[in-house]
Short mmCIF file of C-alpha atoms and ligand atoms in Angstrom, two decimals:
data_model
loop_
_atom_site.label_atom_id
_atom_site.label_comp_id
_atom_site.label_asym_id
_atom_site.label_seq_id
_atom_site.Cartn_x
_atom_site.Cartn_y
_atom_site.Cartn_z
CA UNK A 28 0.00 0.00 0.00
CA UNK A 29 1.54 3.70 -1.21
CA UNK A 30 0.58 6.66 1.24
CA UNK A 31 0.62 10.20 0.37
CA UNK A 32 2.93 11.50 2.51
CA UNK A 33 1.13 15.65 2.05
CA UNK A 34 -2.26 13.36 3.21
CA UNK A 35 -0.74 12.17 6.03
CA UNK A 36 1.15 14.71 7.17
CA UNK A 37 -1.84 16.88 7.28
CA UNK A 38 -3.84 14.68 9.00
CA UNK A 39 -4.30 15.89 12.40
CA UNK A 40 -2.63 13.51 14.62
CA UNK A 41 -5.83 12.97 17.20
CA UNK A 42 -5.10 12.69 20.63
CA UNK A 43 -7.45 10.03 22.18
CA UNK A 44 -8.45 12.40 24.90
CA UNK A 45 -9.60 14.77 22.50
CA UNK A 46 -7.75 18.03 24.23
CA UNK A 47 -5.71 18.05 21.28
CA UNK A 48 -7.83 18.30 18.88
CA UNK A 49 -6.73 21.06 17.12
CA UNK A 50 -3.09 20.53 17.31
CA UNK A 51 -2.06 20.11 13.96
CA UNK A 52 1.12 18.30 14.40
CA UNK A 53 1.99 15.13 15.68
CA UNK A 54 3.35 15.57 19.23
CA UNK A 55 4.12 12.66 20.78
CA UNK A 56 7.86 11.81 21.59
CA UNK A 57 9.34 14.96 21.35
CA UNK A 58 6.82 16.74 18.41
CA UNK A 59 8.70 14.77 15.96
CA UNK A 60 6.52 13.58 13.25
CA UNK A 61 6.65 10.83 14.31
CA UNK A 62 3.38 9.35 12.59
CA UNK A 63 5.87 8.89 9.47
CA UNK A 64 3.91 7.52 6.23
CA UNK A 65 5.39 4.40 7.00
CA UNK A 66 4.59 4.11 10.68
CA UNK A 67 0.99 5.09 9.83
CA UNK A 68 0.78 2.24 6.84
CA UNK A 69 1.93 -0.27 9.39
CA UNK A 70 -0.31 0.83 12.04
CA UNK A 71 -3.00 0.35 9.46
CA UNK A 72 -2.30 -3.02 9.05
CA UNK A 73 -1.89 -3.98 12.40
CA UNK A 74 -5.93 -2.53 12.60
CA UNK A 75 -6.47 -4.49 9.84
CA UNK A 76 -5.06 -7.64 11.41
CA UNK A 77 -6.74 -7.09 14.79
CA UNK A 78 -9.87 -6.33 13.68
CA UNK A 79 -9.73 -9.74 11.44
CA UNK A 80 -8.27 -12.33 14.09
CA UNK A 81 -10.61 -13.82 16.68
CA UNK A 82 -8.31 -14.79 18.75
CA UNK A 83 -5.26 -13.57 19.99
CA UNK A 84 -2.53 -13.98 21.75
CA UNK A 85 -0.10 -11.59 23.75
CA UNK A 86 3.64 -12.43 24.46
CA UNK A 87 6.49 -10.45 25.57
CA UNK A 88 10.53 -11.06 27.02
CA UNK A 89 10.93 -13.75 30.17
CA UNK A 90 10.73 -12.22 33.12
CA UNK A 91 9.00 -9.07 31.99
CA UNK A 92 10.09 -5.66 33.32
CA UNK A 93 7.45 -2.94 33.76
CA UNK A 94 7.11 -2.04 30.63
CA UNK A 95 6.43 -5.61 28.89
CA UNK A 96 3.91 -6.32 31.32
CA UNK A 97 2.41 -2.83 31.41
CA UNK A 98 2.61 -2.62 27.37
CA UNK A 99 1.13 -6.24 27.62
CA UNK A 100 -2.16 -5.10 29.83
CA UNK A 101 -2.17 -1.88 27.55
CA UNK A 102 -2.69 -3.97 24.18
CA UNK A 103 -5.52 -6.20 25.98
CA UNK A 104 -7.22 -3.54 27.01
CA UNK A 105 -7.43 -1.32 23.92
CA UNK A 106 -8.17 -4.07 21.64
CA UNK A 107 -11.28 -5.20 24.20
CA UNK A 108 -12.23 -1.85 24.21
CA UNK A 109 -12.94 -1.43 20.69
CA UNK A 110 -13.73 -5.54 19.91
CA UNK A 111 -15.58 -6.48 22.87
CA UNK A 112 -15.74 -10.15 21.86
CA UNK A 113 -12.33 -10.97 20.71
CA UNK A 114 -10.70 -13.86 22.75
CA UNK A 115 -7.19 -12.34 23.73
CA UNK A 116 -4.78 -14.32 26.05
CA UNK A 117 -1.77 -13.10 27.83
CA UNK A 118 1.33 -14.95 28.58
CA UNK A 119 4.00 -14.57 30.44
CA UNK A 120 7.50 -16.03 30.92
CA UNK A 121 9.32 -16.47 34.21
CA UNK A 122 8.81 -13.71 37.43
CA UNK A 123 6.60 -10.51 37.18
CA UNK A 124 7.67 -7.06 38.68
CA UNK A 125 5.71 -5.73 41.86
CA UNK A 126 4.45 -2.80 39.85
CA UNK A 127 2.00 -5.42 38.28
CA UNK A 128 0.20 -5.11 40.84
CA UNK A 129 -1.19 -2.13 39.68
CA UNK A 130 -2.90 -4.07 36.93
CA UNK A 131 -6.57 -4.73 37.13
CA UNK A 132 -6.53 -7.74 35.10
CA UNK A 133 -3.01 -8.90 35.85
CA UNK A 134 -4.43 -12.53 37.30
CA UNK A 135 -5.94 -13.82 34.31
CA UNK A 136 -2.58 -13.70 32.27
CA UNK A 137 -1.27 -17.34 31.52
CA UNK A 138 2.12 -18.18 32.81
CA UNK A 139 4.14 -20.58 30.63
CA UNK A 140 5.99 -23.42 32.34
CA UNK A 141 8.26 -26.75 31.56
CA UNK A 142 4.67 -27.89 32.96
CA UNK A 143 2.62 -26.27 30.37
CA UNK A 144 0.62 -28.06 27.82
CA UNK A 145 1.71 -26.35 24.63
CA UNK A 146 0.14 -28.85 22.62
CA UNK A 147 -3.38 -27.74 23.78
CA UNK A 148 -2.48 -24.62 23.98
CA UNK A 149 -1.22 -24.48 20.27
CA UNK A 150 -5.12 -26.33 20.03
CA UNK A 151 -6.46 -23.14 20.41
CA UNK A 152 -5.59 -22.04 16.78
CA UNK A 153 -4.62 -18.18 17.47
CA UNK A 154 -5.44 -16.14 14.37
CA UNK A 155 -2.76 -13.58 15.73
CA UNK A 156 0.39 -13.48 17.79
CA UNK A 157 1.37 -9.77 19.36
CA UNK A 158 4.84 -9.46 20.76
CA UNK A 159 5.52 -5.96 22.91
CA UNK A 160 8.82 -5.05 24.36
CA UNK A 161 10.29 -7.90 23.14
CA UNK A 162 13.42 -7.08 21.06
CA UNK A 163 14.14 -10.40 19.22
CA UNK A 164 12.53 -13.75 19.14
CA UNK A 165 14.15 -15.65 21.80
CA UNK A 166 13.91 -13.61 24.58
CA UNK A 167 10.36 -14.79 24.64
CA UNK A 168 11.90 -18.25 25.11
CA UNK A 169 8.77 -20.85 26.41
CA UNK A 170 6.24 -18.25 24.62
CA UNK A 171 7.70 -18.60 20.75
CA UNK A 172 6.49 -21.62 20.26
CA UNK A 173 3.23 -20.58 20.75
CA UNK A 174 3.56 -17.21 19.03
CA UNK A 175 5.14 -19.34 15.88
CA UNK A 176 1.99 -21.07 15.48
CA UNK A 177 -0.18 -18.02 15.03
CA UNK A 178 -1.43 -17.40 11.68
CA UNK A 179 -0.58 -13.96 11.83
CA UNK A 180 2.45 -12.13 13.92
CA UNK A 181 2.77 -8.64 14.53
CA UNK A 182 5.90 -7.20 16.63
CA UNK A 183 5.47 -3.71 18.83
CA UNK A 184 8.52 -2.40 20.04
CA UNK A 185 10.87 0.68 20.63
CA UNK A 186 14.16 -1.04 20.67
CA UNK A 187 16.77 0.11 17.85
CA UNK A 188 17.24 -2.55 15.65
CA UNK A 189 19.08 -1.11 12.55
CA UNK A 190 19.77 -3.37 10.60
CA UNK A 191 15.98 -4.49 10.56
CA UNK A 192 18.02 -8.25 11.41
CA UNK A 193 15.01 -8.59 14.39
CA UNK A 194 12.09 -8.62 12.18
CA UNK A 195 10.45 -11.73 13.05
CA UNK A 196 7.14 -11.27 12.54
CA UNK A 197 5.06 -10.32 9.66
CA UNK A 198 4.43 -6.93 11.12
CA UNK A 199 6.93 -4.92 12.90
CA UNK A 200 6.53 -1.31 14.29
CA UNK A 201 9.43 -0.06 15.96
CA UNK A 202 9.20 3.28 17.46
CA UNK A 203 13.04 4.02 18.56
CA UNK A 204 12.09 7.07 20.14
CA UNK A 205 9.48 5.97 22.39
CA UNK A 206 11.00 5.42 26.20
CA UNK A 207 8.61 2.33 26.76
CA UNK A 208 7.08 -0.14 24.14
CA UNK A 209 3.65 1.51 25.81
CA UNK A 210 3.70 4.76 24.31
CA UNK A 211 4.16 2.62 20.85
CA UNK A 212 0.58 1.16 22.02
CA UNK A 213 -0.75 4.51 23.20
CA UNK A 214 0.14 5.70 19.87
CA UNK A 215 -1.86 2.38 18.63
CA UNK A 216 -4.47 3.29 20.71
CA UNK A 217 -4.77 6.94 19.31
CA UNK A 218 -4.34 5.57 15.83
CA UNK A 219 -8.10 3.13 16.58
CA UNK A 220 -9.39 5.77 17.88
CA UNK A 221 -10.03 4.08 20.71
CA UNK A 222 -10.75 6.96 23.97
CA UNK A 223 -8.08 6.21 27.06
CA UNK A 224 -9.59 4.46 30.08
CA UNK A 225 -8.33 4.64 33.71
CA UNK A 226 -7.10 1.01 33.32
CA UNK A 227 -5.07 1.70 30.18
CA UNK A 228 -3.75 4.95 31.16
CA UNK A 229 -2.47 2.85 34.24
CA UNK A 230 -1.22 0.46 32.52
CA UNK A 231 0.54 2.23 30.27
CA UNK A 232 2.15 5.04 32.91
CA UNK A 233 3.45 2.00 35.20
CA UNK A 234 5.25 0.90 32.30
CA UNK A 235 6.38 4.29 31.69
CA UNK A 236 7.24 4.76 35.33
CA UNK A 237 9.55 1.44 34.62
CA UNK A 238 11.44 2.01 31.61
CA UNK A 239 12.41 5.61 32.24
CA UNK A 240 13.09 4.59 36.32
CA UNK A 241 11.04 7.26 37.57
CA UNK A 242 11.75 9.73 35.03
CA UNK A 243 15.28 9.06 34.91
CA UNK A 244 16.39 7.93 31.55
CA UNK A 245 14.10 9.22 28.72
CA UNK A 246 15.20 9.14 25.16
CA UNK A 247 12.62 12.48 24.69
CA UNK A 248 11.33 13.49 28.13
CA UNK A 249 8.91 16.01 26.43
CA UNK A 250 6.88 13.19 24.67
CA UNK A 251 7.08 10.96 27.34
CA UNK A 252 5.44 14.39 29.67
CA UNK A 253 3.31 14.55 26.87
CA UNK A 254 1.75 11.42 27.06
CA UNK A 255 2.00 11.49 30.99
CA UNK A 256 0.09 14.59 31.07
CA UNK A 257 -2.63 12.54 29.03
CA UNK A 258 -2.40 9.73 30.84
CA UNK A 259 -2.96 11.53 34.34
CA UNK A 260 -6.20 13.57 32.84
CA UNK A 261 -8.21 10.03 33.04
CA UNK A 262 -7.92 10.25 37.11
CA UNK A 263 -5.47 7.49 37.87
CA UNK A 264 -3.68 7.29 40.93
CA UNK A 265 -0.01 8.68 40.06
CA UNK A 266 1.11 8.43 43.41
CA UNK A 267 0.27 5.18 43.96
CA UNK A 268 1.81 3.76 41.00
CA UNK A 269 4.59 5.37 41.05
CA UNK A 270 5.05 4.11 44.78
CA UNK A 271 4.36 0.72 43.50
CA UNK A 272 6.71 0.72 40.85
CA UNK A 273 9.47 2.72 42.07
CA UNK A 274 10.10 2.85 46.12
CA UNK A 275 8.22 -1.00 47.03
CA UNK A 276 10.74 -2.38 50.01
CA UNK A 277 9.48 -5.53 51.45
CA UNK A 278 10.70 -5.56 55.43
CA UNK A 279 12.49 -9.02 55.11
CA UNK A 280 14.83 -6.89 52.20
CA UNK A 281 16.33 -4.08 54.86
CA UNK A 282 19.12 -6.59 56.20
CA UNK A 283 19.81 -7.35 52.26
CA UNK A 284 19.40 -3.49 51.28
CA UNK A 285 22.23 -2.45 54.07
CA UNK A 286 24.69 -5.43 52.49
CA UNK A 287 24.06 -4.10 49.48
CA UNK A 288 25.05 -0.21 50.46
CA UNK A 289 27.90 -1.43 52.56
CA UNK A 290 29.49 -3.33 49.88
CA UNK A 291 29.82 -0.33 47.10
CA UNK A 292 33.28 0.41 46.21
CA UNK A 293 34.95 3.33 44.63
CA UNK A 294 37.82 3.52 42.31
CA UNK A 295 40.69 5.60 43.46
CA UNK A 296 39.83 8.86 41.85
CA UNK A 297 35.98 8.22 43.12
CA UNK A 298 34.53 8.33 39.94
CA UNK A 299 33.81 4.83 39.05
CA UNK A 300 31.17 2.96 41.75
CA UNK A 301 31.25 -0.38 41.91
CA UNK A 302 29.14 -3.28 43.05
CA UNK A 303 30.63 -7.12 42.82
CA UNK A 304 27.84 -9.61 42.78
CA UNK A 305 29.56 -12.30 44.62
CA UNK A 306 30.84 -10.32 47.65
CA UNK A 307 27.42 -10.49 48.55
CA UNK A 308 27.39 -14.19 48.78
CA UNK A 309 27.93 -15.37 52.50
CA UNK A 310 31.14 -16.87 53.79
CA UNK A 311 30.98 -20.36 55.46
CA UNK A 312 33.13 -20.43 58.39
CA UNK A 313 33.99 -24.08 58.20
CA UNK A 314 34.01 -25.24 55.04
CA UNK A 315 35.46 -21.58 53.68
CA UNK A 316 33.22 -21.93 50.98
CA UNK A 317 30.76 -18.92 49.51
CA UNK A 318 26.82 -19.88 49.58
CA UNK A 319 24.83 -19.14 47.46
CA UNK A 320 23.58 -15.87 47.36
CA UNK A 321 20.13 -17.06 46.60
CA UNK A 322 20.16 -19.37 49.20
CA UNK A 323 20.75 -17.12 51.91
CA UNK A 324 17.77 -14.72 50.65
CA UNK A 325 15.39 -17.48 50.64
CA UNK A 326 16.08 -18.05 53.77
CA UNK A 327 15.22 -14.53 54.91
CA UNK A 328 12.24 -15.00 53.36
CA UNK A 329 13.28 -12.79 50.02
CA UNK A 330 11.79 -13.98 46.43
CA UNK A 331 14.10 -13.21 43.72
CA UNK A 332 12.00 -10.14 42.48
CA UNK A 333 12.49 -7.84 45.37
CA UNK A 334 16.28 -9.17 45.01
CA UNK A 335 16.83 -7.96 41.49
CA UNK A 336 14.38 -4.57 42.16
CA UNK A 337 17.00 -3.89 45.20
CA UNK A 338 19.99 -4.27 42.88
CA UNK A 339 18.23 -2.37 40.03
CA UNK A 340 17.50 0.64 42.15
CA UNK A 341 21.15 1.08 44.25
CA UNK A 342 23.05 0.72 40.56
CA UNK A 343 20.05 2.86 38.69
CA UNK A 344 19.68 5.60 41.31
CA UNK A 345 22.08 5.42 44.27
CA UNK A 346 25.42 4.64 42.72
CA UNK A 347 25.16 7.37 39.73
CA UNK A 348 24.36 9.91 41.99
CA UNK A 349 26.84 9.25 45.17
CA UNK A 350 28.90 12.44 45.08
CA UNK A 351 31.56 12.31 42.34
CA UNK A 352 30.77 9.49 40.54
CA UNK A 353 30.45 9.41 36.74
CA UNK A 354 30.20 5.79 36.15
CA UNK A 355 28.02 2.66 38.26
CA UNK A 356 28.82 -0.50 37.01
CA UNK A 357 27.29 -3.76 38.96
CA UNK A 358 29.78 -6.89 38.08
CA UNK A 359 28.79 -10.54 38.23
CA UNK A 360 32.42 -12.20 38.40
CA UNK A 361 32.27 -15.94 37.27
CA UNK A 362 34.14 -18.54 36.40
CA UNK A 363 33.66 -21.09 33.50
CA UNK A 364 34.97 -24.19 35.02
CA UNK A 365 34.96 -26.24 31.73
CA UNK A 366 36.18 -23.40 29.65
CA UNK A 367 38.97 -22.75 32.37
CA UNK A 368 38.16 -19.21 31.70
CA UNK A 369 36.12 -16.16 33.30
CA UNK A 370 32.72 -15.41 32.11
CA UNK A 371 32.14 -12.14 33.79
CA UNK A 372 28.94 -9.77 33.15
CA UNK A 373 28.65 -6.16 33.93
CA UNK A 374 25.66 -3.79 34.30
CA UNK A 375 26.87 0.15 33.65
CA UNK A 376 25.00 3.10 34.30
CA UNK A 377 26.06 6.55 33.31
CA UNK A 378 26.32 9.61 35.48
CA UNK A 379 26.04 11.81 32.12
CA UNK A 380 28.83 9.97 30.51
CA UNK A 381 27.86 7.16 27.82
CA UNK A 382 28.80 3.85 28.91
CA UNK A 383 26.86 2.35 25.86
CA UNK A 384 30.38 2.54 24.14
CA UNK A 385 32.52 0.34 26.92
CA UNK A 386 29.67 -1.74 26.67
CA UNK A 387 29.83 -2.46 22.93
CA UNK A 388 33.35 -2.83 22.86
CA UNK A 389 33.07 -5.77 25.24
CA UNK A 390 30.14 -7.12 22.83
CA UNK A 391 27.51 -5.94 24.63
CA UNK A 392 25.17 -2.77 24.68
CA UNK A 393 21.54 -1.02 25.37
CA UNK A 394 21.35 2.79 25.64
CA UNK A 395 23.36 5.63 26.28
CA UNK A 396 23.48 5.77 29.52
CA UNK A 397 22.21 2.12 30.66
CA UNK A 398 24.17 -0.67 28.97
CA UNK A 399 25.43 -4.08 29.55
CA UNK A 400 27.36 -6.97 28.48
CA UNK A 401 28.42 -10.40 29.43
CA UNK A 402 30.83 -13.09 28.28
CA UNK A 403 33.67 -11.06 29.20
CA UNK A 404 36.93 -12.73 29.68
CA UNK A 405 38.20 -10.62 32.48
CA UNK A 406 38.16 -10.34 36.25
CA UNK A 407 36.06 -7.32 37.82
CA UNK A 408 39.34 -5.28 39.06
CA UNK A 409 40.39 -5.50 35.38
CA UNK A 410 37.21 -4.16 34.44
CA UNK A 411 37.46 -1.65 37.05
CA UNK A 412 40.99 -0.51 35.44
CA UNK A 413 39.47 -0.16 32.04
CA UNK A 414 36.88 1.54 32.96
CA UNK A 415 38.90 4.15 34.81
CA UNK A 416 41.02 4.40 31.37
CA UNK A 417 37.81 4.71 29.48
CA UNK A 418 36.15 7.45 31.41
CA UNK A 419 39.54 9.43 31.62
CA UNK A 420 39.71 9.23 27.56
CA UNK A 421 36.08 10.19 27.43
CA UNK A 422 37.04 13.63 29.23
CA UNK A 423 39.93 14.42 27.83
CA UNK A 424 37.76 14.07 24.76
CA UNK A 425 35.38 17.41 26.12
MN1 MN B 24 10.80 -1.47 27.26
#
């Protein structure tokens, strides 16, 4: 299908909540036009799709974040509201964040298991497979090989992919200026017409809340204040999600919290924070060996989630912004036994500096100023060194 671009461009770019009306351009993300002729075909056809399939299924990456799970809820919803009797499943891989429980609906999504009876679920004969927020194929792991046996797939995401090698569905709209895969569905949403709700705007700002950490890392913070600003006129409760999302602390997490803090270390100069994964692991006495980290946390009656939200928010927020630092990096030092070789994994956020570069060089990356990589050959102080090199070249550089 050929658009004319002077037709679309002068379409007004509706804003579901109708305060817009009037303004002529298309705002969202930043006002870049971002309703491109191409965008606008595809989001056609994903209409097209939807409003053809009966049934339809939802999948996004194992162990969603906010955002997939969020993005997830979003697509249910807006597609129910405008096709009351479609059949539309969700499903979802591995542990859920404890900002889902701001979702209404959150309880009737299916989660996939070894234990899972693909077979009958394949039985069901989805017309359509949606993917949000998940980059590329496998990171839906259990969930692809249900989402391969839809008739149709359609892919929603804001991850850059450019070299278009992640297109692996039929559809794929990816909006690399959106901070969270759920303004790309508010944008769907807008494009079918369909008016926000108090369960989608919710929704859709938790996930928002999640990807940008509070506000913290936005690719265009006036689209995403845009879209907040929307999102807030339909009466949900901002506070409350944002609490949810951002500041939850389960009491059996304090003793684990103060570990955490206490075990931050600082390179010479003070500019590099750092966080090794395993000195958190407790020392046996007897037999000298480490346990488990895991093991201990059970124990204290700690589920894995609040575990990972606890190291998320002290490298995300704490480390960046502990006086002097430029650079957070959180290193999980292993060893390869059978390789006879270290397999070491970093997680680096950026005080204003990009780290997306170190990241890449080691074969990894992400964003600007959140990026990771693993596989690494070296041992943490090494990584500590190079970093230290890295950040000095990046200044002499300014
Ligand atoms: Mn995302």
């Amino acid at each position: 299908m050929s658009l004319n671009f002077t037709n679309v461009c002068n379409k007004p770019y509706v804003f579901a909540g109708n305060n817009y009306k009037n303004n002529l351009k298309a705002v969202s993300f930043s006002g870049q036009e971002l309703i491109t002729p191409k965008v606008q075909e595809k989001m056609t056809a994903i209409e097209s799709e939807i409003q053809k399939a009966n049934k339809i299924a939802v999948f996004t990456h194992i162990n969603p974040d906010e955002d997939a799970i969020g993005s997830s809820a979003a697509l249910k919803n807006l597609i129910i509201s405008k096709y009351p009797d479609k059949k539309i499943d969700v499903f979802i891989v591995g542990r859920t964040p404890h900002g889902a429980k701001c979702i209404d609906d959150v309880s009737s999504f299916e989660c996939l298991n070894k234990k899972s009876d693909f077979e009958a679920i394949k039985a069901r004969n989805y017309d359509l497979a949606i993917s949000v927020d998940c980059a590329n194929r496998d990171l839906m792991k259990d969930g692809s090989k249900i989402f391969d046996s839809a008739k149709k797939k359609i892919k929603i995401d804001h991850h850059p992919d450019d070299d278009n090698i992640n297109n692996y569905a039929d559809i794929n709209l990816v909006c690399e200026d959106a901070s969270a895969a759920s303004q790309a569905v508010l944008l769907l949403a807008d494009h079918m017409n369909v008016p926000l709700n108090k369960e989608l705007a919710t929704n859709v700002y938790m996930a928002i809340i999640g990807d940008t950490q509070g506000f913290r890392y936005m690719k265009k913070p006036d689209g995403v204040f845009e879209d907040c600003s929307r999102l807030t006129k339909t009466g949900i409760d901002s506070r409350k999600i944002y609490c949810n999302t951002m500041d939850y602390m389960p009491k059996e997490a304090l003793k684990f919290y103060g570990q955490v803090l206490n075990n931050i270390k600082f390179s010479k100069d003070g500019k590099i924070a750092y966080l090794i994964d395993d000195s958190l692991a407790e020392r046996n006495a007897k037999t000298g060996k480490y346990t488990n980290t895991s093991k201990t946390l059970k124990k204290d009656g700690l589920e894995k989630a609040d575990v990972k939200g606890i190291l998320d928010n002290v490298l995300s927020i704490i480390m960046p912004n502990i006086a002097g630092v430029k650079i957070a990096v959180k290193i999980n030092e292993q060893e390869d036994r059978i390789k006879g070789c270290m397999d070491t994994g970093a997680s680096l956020r950026g005080n204003g500096v990009n780290v997306d570069e170190f990241a890449e060089k080691h074969g990894g990356g992400g964003h600007e100023f959140a990026s990771a990589f693993i596989g690494s050959k070296e041992k943490a102080d090494d990584i500590v060194k190079s970093l230290s090199e890295y950040l000095k070249a990046k200044e002499q550089q300014n």
